[in-house]
mmCIF file of C-alpha atoms in Angstrom:
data_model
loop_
_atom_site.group_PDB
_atom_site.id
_atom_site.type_symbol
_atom_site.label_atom_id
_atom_site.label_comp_id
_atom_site.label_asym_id
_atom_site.label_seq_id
_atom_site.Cartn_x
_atom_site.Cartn_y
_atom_site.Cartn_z
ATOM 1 C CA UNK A 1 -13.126 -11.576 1.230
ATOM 2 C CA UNK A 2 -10.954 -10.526 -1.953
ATOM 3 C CA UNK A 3 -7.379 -9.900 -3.185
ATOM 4 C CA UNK A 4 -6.970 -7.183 -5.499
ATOM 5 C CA UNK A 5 -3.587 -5.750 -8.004
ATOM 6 C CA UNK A 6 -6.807 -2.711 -8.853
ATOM 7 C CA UNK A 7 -5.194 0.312 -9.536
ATOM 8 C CA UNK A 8 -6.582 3.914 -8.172
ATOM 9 C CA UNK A 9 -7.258 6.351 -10.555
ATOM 10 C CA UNK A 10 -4.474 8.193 -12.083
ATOM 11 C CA UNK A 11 -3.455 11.656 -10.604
ATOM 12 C CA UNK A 12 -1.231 13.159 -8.664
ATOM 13 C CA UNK A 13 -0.119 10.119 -7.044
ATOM 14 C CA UNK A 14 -1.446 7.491 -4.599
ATOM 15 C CA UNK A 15 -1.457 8.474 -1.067
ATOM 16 C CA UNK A 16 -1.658 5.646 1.237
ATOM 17 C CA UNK A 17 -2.289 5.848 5.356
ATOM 18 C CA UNK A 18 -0.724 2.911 6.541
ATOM 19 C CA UNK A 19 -0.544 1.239 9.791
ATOM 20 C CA UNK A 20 2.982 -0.636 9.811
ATOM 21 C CA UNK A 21 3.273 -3.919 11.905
ATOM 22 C CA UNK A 22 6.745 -4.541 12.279
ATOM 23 C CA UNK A 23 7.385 -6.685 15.392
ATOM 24 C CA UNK A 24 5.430 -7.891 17.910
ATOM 25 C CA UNK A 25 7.099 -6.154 20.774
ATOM 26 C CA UNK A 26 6.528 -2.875 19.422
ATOM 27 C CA UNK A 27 3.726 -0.819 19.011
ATOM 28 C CA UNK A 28 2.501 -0.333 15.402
ATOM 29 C CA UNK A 29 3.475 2.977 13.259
ATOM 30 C CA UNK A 30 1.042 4.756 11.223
ATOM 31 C CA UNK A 31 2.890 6.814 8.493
ATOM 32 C CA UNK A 32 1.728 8.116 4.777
ATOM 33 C CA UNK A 33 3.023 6.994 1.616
ATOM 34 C CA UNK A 34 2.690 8.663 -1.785
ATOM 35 C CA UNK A 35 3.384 6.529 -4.716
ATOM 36 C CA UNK A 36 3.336 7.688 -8.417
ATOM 37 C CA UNK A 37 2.884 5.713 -11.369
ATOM 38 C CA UNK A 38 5.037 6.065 -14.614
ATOM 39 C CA UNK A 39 1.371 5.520 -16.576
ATOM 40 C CA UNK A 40 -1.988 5.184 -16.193
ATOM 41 C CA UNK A 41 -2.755 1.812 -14.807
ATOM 42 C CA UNK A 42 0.878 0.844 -13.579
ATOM 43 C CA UNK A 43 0.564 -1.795 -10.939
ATOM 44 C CA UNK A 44 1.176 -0.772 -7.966
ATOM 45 C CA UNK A 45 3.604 -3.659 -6.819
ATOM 46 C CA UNK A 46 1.911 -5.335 -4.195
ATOM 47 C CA UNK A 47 -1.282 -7.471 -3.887
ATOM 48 C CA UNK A 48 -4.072 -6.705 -1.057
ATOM 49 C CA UNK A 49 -6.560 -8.367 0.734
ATOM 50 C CA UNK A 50 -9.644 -6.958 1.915
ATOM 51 C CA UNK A 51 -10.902 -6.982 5.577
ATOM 52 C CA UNK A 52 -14.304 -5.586 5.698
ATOM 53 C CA UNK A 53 -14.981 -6.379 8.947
ATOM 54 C CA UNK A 54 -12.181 -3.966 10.240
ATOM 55 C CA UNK A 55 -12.578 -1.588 6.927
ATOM 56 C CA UNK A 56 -8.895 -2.159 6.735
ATOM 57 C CA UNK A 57 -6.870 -3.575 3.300
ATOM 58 C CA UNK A 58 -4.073 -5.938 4.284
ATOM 59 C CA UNK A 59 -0.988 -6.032 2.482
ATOM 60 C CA UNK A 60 0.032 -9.976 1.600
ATOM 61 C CA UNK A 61 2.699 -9.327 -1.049
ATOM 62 C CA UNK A 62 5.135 -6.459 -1.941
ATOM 63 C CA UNK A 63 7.586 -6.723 -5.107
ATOM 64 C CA UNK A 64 11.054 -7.296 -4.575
ATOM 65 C CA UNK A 65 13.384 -3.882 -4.412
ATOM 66 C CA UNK A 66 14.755 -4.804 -7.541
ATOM 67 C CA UNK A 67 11.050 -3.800 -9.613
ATOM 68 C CA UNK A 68 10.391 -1.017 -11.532
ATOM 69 C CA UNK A 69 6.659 -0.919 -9.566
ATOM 70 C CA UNK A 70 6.273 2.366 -7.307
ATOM 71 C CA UNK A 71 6.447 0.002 -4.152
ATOM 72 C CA UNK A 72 9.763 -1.257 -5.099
ATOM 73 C CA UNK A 73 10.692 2.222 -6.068
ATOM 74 C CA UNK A 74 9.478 3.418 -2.749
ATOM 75 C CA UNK A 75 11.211 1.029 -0.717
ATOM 76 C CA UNK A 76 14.599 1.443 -2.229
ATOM 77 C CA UNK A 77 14.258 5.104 -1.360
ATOM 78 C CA UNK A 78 13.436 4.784 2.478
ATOM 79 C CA UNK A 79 15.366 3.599 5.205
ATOM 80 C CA UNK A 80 14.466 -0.807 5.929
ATOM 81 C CA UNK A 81 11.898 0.741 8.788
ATOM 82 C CA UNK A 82 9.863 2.939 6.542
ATOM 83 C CA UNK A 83 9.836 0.340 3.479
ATOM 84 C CA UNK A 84 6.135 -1.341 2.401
ATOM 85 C CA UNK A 85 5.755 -5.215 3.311
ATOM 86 C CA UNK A 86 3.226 -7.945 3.744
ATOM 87 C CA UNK A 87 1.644 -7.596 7.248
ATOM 88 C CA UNK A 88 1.236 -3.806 6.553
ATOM 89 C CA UNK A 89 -2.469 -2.980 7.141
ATOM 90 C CA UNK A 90 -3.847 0.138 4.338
ATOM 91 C CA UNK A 91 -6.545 2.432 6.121
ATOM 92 C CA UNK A 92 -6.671 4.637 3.876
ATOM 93 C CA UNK A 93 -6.465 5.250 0.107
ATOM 94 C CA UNK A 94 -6.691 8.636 -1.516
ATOM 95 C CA UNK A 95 -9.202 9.683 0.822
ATOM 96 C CA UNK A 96 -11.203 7.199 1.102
ATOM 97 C CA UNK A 97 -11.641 4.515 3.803
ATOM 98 C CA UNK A 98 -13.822 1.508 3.314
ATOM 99 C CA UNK A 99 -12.492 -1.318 1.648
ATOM 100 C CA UNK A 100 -14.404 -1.703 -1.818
ATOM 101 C CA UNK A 101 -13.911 2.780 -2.198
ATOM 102 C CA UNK A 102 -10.239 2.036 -1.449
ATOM 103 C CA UNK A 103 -9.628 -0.038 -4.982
ATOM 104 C CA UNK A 104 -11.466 2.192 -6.607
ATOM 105 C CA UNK A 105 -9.678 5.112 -5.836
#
């Protein structure tokens, strides 16, 4: 469908359900992230993809570690198995849970 860098609105941060799909000989692990922006608009340091079918946003890229984004911000503060990467499917977005309310929010 689309890709999107759209950024939620600002608040007290962007809490994201996701489903992480690590390896394929383990089960997937759903977990919530909260990630806060330094300003309004701030990317958030990774680019999505939208699955309508399965009302699902799939992460294709994350930022390297080394960004000032609040991915890369969140991933240098979590262990390697909690950190954000491409694969990871978004269910939810600050509340909301179909794909075209999820950029907006």
């Amino acid at each position: 469908c689309c890709t999107s860098e759209e950024q939620p609105r600002h608040g007290k941060g962007t809490l994201v359900d996701i489903i992480e799909t690590a390896a394929l000989d383990t089960p997937p692990t759903a977990r919530s992230v909260r990630l806060s922006r330094a300003w309004d608009g701030m990317p958030l340091g990774m680019q999505l993809e939208a699955d309508a079918a399965r009302s699902i946003l799939v992460v294709l890229r994350v930022e390297g570690d080394d960004g000032g984004s609040p991915v890369s911000r969140y991933n240098r503060g979590v262990s390697k198995e909690r950190r954000l990467h491409a694969g990871d499917y978004i269910l939810q977005v600050n509340g909301q849970t179909s794909c075209s309310t999820m950029f907006k929010s």
